[in-house]
Short mmCIF file of C-alpha atoms and ligand atoms in Angstrom, two decimals:
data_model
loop_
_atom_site.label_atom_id
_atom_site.label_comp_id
_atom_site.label_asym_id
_atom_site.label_seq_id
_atom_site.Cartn_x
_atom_site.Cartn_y
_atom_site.Cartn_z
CA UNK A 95 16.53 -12.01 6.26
CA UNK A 96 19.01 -11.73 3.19
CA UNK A 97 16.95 -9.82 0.05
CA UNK A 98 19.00 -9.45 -2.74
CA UNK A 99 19.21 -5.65 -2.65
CA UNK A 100 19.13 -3.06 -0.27
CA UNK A 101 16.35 -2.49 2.17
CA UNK A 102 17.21 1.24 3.23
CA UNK A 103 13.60 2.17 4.58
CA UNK A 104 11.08 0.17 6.33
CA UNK A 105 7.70 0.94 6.74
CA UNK A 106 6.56 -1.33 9.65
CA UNK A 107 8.64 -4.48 11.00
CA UNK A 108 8.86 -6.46 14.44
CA UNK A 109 11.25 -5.70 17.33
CA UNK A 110 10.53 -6.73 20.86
CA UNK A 111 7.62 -8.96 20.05
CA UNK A 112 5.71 -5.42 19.16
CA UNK A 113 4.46 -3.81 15.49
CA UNK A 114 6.88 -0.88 14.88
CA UNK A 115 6.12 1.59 12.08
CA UNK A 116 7.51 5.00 10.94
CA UNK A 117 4.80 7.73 11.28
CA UNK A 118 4.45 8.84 7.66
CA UNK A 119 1.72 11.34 9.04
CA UNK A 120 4.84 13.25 9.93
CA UNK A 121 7.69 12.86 7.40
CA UNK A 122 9.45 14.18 5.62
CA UNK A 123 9.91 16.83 9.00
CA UNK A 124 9.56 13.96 11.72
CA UNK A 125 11.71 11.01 11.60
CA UNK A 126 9.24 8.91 14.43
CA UNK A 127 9.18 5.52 15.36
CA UNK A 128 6.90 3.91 17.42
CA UNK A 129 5.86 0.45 18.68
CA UNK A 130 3.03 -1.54 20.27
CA UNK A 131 0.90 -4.40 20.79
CA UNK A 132 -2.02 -2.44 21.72
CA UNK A 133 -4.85 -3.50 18.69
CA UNK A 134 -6.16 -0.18 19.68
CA UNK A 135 -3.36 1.88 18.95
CA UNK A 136 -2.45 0.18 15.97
CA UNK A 137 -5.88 0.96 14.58
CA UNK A 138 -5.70 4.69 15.14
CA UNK A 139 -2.50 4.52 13.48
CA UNK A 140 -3.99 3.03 10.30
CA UNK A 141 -6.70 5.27 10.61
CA UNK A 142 -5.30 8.64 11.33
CA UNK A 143 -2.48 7.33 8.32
CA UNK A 144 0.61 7.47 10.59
CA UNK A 145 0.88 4.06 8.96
CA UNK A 146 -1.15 3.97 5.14
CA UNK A 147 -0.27 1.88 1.70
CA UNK A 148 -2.10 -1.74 0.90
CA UNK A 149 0.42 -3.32 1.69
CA UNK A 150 1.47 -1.65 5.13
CA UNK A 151 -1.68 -2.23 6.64
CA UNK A 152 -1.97 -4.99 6.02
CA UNK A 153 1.68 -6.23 7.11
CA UNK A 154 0.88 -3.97 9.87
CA UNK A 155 -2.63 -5.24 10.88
CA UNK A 156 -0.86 -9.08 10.91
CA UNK A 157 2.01 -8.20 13.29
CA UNK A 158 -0.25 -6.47 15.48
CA UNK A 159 -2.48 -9.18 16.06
CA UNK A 160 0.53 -11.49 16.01
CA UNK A 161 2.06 -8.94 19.37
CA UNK A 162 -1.18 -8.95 20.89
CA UNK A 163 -1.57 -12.68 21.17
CA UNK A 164 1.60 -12.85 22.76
CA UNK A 165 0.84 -10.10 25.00
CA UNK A 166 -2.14 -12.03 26.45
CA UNK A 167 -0.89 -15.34 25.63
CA UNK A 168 -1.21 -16.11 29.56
CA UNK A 169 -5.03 -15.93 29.79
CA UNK A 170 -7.39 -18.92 29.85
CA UNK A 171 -7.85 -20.18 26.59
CA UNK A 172 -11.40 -19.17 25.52
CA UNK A 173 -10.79 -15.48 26.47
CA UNK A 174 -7.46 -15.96 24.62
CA UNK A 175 -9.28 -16.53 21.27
CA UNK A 176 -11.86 -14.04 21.86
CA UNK A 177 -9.88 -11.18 22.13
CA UNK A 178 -7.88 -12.01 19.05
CA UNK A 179 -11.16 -12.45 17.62
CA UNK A 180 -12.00 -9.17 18.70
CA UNK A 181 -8.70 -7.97 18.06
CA UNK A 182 -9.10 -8.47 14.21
CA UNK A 183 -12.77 -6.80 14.05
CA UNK A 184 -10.87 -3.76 15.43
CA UNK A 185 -8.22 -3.58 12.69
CA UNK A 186 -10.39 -4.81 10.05
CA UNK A 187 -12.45 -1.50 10.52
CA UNK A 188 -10.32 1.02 9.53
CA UNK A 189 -10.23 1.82 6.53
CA UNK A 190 -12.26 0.11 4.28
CA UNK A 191 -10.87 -0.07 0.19
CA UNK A 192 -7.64 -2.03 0.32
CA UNK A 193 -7.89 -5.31 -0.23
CA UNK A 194 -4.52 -6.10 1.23
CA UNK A 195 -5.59 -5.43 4.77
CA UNK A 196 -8.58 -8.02 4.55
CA UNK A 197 -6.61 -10.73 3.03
CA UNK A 198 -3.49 -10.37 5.82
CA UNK A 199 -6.16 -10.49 8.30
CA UNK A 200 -7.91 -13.41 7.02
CA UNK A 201 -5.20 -15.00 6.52
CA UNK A 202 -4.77 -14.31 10.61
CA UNK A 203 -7.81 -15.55 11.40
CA UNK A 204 -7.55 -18.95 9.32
CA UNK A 205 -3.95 -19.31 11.19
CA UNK A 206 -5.89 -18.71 15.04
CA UNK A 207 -8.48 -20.74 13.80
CA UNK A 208 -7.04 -23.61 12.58
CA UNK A 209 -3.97 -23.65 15.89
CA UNK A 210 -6.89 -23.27 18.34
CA UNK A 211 -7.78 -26.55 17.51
CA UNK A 212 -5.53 -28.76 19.80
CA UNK A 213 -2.49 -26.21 20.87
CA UNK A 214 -2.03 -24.24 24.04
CA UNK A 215 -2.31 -20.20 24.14
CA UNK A 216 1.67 -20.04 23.87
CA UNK A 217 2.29 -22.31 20.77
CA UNK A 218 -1.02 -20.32 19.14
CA UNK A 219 0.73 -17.12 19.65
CA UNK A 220 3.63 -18.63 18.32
CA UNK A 221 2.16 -19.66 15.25
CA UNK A 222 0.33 -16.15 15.19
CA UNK A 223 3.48 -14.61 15.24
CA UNK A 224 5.50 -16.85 12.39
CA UNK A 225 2.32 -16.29 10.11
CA UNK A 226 2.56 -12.31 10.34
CA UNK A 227 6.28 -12.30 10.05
CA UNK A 228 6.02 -14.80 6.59
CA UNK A 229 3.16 -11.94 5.55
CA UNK A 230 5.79 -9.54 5.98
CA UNK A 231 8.44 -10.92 4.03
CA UNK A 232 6.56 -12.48 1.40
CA UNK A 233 5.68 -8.65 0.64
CA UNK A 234 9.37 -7.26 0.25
CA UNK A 235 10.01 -10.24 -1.76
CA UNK A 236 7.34 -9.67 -3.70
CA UNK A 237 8.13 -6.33 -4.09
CA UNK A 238 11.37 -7.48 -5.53
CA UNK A 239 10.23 -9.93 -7.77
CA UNK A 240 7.68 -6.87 -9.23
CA UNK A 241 10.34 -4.67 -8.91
CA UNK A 242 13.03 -7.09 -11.41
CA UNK A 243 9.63 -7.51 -13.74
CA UNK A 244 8.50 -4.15 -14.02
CA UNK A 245 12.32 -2.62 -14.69
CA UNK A 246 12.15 -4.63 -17.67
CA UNK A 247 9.42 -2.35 -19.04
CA UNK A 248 11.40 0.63 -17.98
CA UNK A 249 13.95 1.95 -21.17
CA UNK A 250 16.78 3.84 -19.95
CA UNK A 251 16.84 6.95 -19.87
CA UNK A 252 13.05 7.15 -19.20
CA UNK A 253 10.76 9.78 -17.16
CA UNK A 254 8.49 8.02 -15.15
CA UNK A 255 5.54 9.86 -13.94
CA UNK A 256 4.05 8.73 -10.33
CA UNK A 257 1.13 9.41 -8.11
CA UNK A 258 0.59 9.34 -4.50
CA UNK A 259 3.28 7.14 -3.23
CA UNK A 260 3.46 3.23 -3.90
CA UNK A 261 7.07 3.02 -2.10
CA UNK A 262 9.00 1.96 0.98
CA UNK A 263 6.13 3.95 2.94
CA UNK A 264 3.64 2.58 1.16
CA UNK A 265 4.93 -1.72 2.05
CA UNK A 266 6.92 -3.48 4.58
CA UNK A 267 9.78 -2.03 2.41
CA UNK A 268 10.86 -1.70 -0.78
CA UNK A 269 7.49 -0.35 -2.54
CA UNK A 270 5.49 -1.21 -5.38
CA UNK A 271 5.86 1.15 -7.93
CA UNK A 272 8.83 2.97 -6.65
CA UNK A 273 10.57 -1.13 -6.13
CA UNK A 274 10.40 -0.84 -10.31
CA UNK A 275 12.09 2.60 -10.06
CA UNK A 276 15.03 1.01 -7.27
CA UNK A 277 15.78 -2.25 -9.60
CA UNK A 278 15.73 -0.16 -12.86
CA UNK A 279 18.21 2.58 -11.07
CA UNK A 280 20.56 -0.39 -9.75
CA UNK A 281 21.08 -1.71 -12.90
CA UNK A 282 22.17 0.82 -14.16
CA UNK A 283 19.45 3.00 -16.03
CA UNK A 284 19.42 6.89 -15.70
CA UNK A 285 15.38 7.48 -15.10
CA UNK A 286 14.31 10.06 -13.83
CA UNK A 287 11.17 10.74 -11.66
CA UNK A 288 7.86 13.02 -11.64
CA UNK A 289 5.81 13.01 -8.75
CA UNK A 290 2.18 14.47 -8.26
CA UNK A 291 1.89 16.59 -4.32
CA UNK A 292 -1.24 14.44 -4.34
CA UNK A 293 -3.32 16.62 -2.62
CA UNK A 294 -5.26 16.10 0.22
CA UNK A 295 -2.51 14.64 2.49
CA UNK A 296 0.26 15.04 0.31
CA UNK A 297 2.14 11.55 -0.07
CA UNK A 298 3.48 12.02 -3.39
CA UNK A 299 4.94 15.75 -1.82
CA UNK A 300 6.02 14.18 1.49
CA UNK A 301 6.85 10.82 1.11
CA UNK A 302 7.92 9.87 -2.52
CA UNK A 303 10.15 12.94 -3.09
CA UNK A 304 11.71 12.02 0.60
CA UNK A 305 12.36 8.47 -0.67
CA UNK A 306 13.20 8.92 -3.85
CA UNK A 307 15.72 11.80 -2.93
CA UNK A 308 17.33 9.18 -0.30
CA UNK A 309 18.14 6.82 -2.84
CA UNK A 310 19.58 9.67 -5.34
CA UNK A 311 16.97 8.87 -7.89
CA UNK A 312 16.22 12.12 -9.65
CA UNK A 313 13.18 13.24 -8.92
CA UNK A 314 10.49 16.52 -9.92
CA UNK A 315 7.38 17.24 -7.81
CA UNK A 316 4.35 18.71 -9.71
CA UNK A 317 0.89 19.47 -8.76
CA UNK A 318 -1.56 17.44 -9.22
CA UNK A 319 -3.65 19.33 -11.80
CA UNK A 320 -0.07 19.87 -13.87
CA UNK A 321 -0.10 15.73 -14.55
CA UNK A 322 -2.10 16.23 -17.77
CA UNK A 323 0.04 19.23 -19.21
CA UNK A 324 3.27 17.02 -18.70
CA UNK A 325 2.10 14.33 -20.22
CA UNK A 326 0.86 16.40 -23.18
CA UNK A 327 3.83 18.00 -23.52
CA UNK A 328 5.66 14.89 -24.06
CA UNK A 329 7.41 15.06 -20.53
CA UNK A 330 6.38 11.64 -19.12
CA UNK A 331 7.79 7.80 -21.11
CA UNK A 332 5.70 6.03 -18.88
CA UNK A 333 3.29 6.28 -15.66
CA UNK A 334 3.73 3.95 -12.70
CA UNK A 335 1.23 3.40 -9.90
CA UNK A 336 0.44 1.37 -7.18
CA UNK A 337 -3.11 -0.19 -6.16
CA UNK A 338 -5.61 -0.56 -3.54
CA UNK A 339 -7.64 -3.00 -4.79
CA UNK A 340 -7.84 -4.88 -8.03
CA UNK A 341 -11.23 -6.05 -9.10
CA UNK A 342 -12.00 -9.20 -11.12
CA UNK A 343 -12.94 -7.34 -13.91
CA UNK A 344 -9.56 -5.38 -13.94
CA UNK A 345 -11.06 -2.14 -12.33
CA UNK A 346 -8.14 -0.18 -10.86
CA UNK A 347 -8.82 1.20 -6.97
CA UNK A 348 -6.02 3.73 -6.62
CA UNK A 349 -5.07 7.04 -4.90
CA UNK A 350 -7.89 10.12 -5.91
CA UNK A 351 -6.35 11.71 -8.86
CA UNK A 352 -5.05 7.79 -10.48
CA UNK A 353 -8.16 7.97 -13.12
CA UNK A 354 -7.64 11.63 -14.76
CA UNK A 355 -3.35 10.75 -14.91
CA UNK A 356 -5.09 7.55 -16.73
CA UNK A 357 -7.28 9.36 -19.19
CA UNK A 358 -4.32 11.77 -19.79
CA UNK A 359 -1.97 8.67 -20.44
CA UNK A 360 -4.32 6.94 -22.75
CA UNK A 361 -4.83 10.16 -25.15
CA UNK A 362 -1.64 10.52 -25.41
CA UNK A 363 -0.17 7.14 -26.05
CA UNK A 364 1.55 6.81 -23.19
CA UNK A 365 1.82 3.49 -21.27
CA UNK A 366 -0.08 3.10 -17.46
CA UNK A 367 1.18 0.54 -15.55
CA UNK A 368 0.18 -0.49 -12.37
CA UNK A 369 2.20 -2.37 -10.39
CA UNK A 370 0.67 -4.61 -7.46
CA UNK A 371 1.17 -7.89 -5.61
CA UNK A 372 -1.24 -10.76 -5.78
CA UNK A 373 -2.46 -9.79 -2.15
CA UNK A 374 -3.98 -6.84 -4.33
CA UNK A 375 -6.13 -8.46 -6.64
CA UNK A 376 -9.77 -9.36 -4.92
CA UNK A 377 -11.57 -11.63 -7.00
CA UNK A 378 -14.40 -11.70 -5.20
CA UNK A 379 -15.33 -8.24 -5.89
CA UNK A 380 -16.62 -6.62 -8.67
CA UNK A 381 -16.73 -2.77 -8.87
CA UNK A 382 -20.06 -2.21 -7.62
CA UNK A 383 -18.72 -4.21 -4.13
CA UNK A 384 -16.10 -1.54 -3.66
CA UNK A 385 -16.26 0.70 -1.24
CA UNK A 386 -14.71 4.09 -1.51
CA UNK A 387 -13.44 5.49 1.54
CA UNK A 388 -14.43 9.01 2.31
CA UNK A 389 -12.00 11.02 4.97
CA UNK A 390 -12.37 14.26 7.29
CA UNK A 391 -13.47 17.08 4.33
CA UNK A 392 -11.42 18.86 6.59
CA UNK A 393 -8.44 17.17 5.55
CA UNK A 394 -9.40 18.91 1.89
CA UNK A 395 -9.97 22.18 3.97
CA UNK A 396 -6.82 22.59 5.26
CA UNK A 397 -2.63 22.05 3.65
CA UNK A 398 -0.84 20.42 6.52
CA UNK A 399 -2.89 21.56 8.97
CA UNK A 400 -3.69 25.04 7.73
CA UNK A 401 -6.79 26.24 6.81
CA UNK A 402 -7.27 27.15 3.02
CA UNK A 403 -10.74 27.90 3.08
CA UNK A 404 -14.18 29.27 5.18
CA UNK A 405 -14.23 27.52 8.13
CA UNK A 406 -17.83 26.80 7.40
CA UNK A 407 -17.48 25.98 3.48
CA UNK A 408 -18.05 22.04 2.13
CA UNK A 409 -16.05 20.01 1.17
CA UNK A 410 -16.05 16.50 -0.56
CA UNK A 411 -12.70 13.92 0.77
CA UNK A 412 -12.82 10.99 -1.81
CA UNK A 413 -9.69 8.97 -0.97
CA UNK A 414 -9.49 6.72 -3.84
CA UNK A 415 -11.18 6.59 -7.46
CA UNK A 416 -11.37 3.79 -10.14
CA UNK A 417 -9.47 3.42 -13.43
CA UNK A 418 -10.93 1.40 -15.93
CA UNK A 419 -9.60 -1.86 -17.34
CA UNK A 420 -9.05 -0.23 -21.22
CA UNK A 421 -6.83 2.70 -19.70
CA UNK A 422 -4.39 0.18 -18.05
CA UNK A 423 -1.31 -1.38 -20.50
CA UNK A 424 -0.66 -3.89 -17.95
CA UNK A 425 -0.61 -4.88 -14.50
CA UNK A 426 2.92 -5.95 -12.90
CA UNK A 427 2.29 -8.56 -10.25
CA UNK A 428 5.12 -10.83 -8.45
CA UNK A 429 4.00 -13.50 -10.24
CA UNK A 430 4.40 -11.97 -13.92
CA UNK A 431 3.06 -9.15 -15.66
CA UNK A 432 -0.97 -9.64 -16.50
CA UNK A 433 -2.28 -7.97 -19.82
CA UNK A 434 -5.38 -8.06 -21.27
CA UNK A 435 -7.94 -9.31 -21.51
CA UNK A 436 -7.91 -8.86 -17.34
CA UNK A 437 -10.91 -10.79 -16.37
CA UNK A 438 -8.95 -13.96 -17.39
CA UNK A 439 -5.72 -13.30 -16.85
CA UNK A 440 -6.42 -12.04 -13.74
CA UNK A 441 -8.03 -14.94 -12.38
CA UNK A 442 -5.21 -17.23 -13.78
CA UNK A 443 -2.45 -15.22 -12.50
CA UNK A 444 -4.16 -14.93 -8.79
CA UNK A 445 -4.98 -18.50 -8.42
CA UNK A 446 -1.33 -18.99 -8.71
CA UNK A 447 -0.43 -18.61 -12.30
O1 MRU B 1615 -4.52 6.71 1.37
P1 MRU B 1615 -3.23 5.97 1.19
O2 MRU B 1615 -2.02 6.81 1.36
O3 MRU B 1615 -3.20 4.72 2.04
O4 MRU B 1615 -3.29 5.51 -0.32
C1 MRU B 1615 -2.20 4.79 -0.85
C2 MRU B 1615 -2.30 4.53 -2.29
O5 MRU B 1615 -3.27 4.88 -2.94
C3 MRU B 1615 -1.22 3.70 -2.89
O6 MRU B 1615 -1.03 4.04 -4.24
C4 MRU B 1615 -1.61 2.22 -2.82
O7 MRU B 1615 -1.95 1.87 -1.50
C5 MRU B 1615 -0.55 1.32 -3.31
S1 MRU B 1615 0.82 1.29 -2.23
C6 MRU B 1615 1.94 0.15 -2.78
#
């Protein structure tokens, strides 16, 4: 596929008929690959975050089901369907607040569905497998188009303050967020970087310092609790995130830690963007539908594996947390950037613009 800049780091992709993905569980120490078309394996992969990011699970989740048709594409028909059937219950439960993973997979489902009618296991598999790979490069170039929007916003010279990690990692490649950073650094601007640790598992610390410092963008890691000082201080031109899930209303799902960088932002007169694709934006939700994943409190417990704490003391493992639709400037979508009033715009812009 030709994109019309580089694509130096990919999340998840097809080779060999399998889902491949980069373990970002490990980085930046391991550099590991690995491959399958096991729905299984895939799913403890999403689950235990080897592969994380809205968007990468849900590319992810698509080719898998996509290399596990064709894996069993030579049993009799009925058991064929039911096991992809079966196959997308698996993935769907993983993790449950990105919207991007339900959509890919429904979007699955409406392709086995609709080729079970009529064609044999092989041409369904076939069709499985042309669906997931459109799913996967509809989201770099989507990433691109967001990425030549959003740069826009971006003056030159700017500090751009991050969270969690909305890149490469994050997509099939390319990112979100950091895809505003790559186009505005292309053309030419000198911006510069801050990125939260995000603390429990450490994305912004691991994975957006590793691929920002790949592509020579400048880049500063702070703590999470330092966000609000910086942006006090003056430090920070404009905040860039990524999203989960977009609610109807404009309700921001976003990394733990997204709402208090908002709050900061707001009182101090400094833009928030958030930067997501359509695939994002659920408009059958409201808030109150949304559910908040809560991880291992021993992931909270422990930095990279160490303990930190009592073995015995509580701990609370929020993944996400919601910003609300006044602390947002605007949302950056591959389809144009959306501004308030949301609820409107929102709807216009996702039923195609
Ligand atoms: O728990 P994670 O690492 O899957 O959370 C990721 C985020 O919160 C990202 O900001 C979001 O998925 C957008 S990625 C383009």
């Amino acid at each position: 596929m030709d994109y019309p800049y580089p694509i130096k780091i990919r999340a998840v992709w097809w080779e060999n008929n399998q889902v491949c993905w980069i373990d970002t569980s490990k980085l930046p120490f391991e550099e590991k690959t690995y491959c399958t078309d096991e729905p299984e394996r895939l799913a403890r992969a999403i689950i235990t975050m080897e592969i994380r990011g809205a968007p990468a699970i849900g590319v992810a989740a698509a080719l898998g089901v996509a290399a596990y048709a064709i894996k069993i594409a030579s049993s009799n028909r009925e058991e064929f369907i039911n096991r992809i059937e079966d196959a997308i219950k698996t993935l769907w439960n993983t993790r449950p607040t990105a919207h991007n993973l339900f959509w890919a997979l429904t979007r699955m489902r409406n392709t086995l569905r609709s080729a079970a009618e009529g064609l044999s296991t092989n041409e369904i598999a076939d069709r499985l497998r042309a669906e997931a790979t459109r799913i996967m490069d509809e989201d770099i170039r989507a990433n691109i188009r967001m990425g030549e929007y959003g740069a826009e916003l971006v003056p030159d010279n700017a500090t751009i303050l991050t969270h969690c990690n909305a890149g490469a990692l994050a997509t099939a490649a390319f990112g979100t967020a950091e895809g505003i950073m790559r186009v505005a650094w292309y053309k030419g601007k000198k911006i510069k970087v801050i990125a939260t640790e995000t603390r429990p598992v450490l994305q912004g610390a691991r994975l957006t310092v590793w691929e920002l410092m790949k592509e020579g963008i400048p880049v500063t890691l702070i703590t999470d609790n330092m966000a609000g000082y910086v942006i006090r201080k003056g430090l920070v031109d404009l905040v860039i995130v990524g999203a989960d899930r977009i609610t109807r209303e404009g309700y921001v799902i976003n990394k733990i830690g997204t709402y208090m960088i908002a709050l900061a932002a707001k009182r101090n007169n400094v833009p928030f963007y958030v930067v997501a694709p359509t695939s994002t934006i659920d408009l059958n939700s409201s808030i109150d539908d949304v559910v908040i994943e809560e991880r291992d409190p021993n992931e909270v417990k422990k930095v990279l594996g160490k303990p930190i704490t009592l073995e015995e003391a509580k701990a609370l493992n929020y993944a996400f947390d919601i910003t609300d639709p006044d602390l947002v400037t605007a949302i950056i979508t591959e389809r144009g950037i959306v501004k308030p009033p949301f609820p409107e715009n929102l709807k216009r812009i996702a039923r195609g613009g």
